[in-house]
Tab-separated table of C-alpha atoms in Angstrom:
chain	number	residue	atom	x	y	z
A	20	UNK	CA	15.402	-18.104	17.153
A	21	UNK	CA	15.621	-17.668	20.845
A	22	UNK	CA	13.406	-14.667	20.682
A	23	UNK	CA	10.825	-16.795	19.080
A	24	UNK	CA	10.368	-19.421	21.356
A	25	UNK	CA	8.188	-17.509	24.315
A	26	UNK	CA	5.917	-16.905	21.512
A	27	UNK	CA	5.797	-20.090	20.438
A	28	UNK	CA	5.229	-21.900	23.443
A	29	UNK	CA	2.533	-18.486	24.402
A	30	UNK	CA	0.874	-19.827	21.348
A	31	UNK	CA	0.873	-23.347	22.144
A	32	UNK	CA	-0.243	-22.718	25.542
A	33	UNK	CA	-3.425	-20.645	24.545
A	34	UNK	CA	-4.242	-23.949	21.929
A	35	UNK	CA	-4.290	-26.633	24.510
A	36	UNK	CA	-7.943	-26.810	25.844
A	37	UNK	CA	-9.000	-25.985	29.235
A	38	UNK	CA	-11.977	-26.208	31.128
A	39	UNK	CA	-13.622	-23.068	29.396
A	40	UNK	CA	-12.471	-23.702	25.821
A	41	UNK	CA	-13.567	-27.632	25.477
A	42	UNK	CA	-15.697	-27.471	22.277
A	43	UNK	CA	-18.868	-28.484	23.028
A	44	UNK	CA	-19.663	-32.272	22.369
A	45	UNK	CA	-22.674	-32.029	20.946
A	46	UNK	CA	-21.788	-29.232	18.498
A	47	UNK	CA	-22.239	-29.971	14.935
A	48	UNK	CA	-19.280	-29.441	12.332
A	49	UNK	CA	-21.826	-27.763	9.540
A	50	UNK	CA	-23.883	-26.057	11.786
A	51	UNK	CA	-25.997	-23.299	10.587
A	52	UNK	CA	-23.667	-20.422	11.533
A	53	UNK	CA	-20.783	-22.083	10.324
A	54	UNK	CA	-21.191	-20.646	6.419
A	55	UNK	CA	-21.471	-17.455	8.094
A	56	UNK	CA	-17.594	-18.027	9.983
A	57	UNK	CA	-16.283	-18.934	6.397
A	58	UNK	CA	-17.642	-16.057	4.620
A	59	UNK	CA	-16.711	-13.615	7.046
A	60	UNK	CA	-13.417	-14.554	7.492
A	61	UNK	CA	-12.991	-14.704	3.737
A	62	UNK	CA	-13.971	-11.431	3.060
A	63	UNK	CA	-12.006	-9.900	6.583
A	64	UNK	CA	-9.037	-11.496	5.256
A	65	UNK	CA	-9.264	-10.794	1.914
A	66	UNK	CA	-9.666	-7.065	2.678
A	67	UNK	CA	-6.964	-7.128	4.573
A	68	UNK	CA	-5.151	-8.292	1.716
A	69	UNK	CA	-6.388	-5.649	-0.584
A	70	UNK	CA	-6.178	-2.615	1.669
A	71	UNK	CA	-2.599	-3.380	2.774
A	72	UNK	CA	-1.708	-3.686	-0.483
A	73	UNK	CA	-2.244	0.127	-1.363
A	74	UNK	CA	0.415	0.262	1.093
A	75	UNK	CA	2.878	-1.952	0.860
A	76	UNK	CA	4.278	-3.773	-2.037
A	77	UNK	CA	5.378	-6.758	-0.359
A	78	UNK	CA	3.155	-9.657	-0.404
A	79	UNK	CA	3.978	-11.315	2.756
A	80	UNK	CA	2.973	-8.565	4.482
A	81	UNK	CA	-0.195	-8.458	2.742
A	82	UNK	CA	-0.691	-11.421	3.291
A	83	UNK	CA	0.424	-11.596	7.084
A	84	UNK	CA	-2.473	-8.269	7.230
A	85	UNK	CA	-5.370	-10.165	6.135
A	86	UNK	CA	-4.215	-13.128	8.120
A	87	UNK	CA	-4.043	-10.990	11.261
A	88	UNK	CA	-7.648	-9.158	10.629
A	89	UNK	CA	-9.715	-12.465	9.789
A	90	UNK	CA	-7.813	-14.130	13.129
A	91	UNK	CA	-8.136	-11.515	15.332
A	92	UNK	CA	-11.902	-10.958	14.511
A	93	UNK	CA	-12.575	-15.090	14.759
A	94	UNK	CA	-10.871	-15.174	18.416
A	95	UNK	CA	-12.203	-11.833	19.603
A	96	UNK	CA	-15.770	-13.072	18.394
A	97	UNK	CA	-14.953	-16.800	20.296
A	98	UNK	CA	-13.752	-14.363	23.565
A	99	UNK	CA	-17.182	-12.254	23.333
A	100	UNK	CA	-18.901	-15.798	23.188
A	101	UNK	CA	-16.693	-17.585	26.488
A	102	UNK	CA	-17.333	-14.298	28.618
A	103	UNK	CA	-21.458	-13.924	28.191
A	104	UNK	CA	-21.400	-17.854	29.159
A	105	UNK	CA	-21.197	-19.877	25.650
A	106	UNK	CA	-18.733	-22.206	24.674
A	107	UNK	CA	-15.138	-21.206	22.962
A	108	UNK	CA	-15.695	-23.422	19.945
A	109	UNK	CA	-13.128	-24.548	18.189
A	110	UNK	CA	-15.430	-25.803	15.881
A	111	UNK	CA	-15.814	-22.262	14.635
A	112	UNK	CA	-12.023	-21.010	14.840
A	113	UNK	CA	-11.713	-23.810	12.086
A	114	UNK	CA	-13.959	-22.741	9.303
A	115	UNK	CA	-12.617	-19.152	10.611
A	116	UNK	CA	-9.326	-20.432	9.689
A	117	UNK	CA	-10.381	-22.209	6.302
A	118	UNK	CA	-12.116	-18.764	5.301
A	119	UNK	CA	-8.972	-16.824	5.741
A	120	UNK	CA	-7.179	-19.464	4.017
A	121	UNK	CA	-9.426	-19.093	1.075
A	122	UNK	CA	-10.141	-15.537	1.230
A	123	UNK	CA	-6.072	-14.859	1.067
A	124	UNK	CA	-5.768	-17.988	-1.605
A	125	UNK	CA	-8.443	-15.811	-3.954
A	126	UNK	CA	-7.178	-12.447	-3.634
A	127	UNK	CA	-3.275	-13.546	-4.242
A	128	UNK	CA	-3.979	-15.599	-7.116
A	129	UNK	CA	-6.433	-12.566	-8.708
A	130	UNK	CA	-3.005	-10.452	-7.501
A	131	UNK	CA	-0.735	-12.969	-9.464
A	132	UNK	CA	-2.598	-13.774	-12.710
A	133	UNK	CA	-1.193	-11.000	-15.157
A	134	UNK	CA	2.270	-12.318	-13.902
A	135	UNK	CA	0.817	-15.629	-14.494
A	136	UNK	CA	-0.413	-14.986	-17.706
A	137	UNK	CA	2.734	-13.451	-19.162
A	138	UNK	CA	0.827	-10.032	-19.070
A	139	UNK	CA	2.514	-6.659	-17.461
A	140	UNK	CA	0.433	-4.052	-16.164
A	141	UNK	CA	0.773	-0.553	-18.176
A	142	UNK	CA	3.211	1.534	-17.195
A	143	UNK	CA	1.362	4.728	-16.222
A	144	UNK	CA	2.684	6.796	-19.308
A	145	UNK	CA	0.658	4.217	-21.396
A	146	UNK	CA	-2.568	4.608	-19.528
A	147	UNK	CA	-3.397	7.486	-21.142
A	148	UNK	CA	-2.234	8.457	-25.123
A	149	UNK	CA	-1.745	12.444	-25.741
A	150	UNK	CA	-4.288	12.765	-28.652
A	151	UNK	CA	-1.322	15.124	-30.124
A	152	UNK	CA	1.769	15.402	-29.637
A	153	UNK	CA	3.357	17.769	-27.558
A	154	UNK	CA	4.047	20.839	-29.392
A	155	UNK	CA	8.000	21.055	-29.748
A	156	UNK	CA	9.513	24.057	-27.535
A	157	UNK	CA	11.373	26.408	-29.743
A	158	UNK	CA	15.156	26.680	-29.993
A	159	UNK	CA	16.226	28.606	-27.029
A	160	UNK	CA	16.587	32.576	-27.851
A	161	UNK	CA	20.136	33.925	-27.971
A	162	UNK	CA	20.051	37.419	-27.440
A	163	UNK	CA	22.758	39.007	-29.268
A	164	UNK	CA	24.559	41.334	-26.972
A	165	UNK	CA	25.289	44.381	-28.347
A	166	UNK	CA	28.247	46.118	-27.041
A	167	UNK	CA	27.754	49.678	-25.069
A	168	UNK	CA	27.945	52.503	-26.973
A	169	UNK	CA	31.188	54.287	-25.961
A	170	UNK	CA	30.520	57.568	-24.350
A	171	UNK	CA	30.971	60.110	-26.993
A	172	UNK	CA	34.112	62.203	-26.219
A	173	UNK	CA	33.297	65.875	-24.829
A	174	UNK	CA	33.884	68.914	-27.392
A	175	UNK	CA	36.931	70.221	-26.455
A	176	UNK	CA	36.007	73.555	-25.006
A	177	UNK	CA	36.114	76.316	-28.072
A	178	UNK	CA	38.388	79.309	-27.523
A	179	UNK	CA	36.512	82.583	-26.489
A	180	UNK	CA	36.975	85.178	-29.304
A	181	UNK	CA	38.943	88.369	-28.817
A	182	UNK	CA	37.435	91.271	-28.295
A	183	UNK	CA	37.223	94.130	-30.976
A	184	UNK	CA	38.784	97.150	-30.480
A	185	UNK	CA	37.127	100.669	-31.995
């Protein structure tokens, strides 16, 4: 918890207004370019969803991805805006923030529905049917050893004949 609470307060600090991020008084909550905050930030954060998710398994961290793109593209866009001399509007950092909400909402209910409807996905060894079985391996060959011939025994030597005498 101690770690924690610099962030915390790091966030708080950056979300109290200041003289260059008052939202502008005259801005209008449906403004034209609002639609175009939502949508973005839907589809940032539900791609973040989706493309974490060939990654990881863990939804939280799927989620927490698509969180982090959508709000990191909404603040860098407010940033770009504050340092060429418009306003930070906060205005726009909400419907940023209720596109990612929505965006993440979508994609991790589509994510949840075969759980939801009672339904597994295949297992990948019924994705695709053999159209025949496997043939069946034969028996395994036992070679029959045969034993070494023994080595023939040598002729015993035959006796030289005696010479004839005249």
């Amino acid at each position: 918890m101690s770690q924690r609470l610099p962030a915390l307060f790091l966030m708080l600090g950056l979300l109290l207004p200041s003289e260059g991020l008052r939202a502008d008084e005259e801005e209008d909550w449906f403004g034209n370019d609002k639609a175009l905050h939502y949508g973005v930030s839907m589809g940032l954060a539900s791609a973040g969803y989706g493309s974490c998710g060939l990654v990881f398994e863990n939804v939280w961290l799927r989620l927490a991805s698509g969180a982090c793109l959508s709000t990191t593209a909404g603040i860098t866009k407010e940033l770009i805006d504050l340092a060429f001399g418009g306003p930070f509007s906060w205005h726009d950092m909400a419907w940023n923030a209720a596109g990612m909400v929505t965006g993440l909402f979508v994609v991790w209910s589509i994510d949840r529905l075969p759980a939801v409807l009672g339904e597994r996905p295949p297992a990948p060894e019924q994705l695709e049917e053999p159209a025949s079985p496997p043939p069946a391996s034969p028996p395994p060959i036992e070679e029959e050893i045969e034993p070494e011939p023994e080595p023939e025994p040598e002729p015993e030597p035959e006796p030289e004949p005696e010479p004839l005498s005249f």
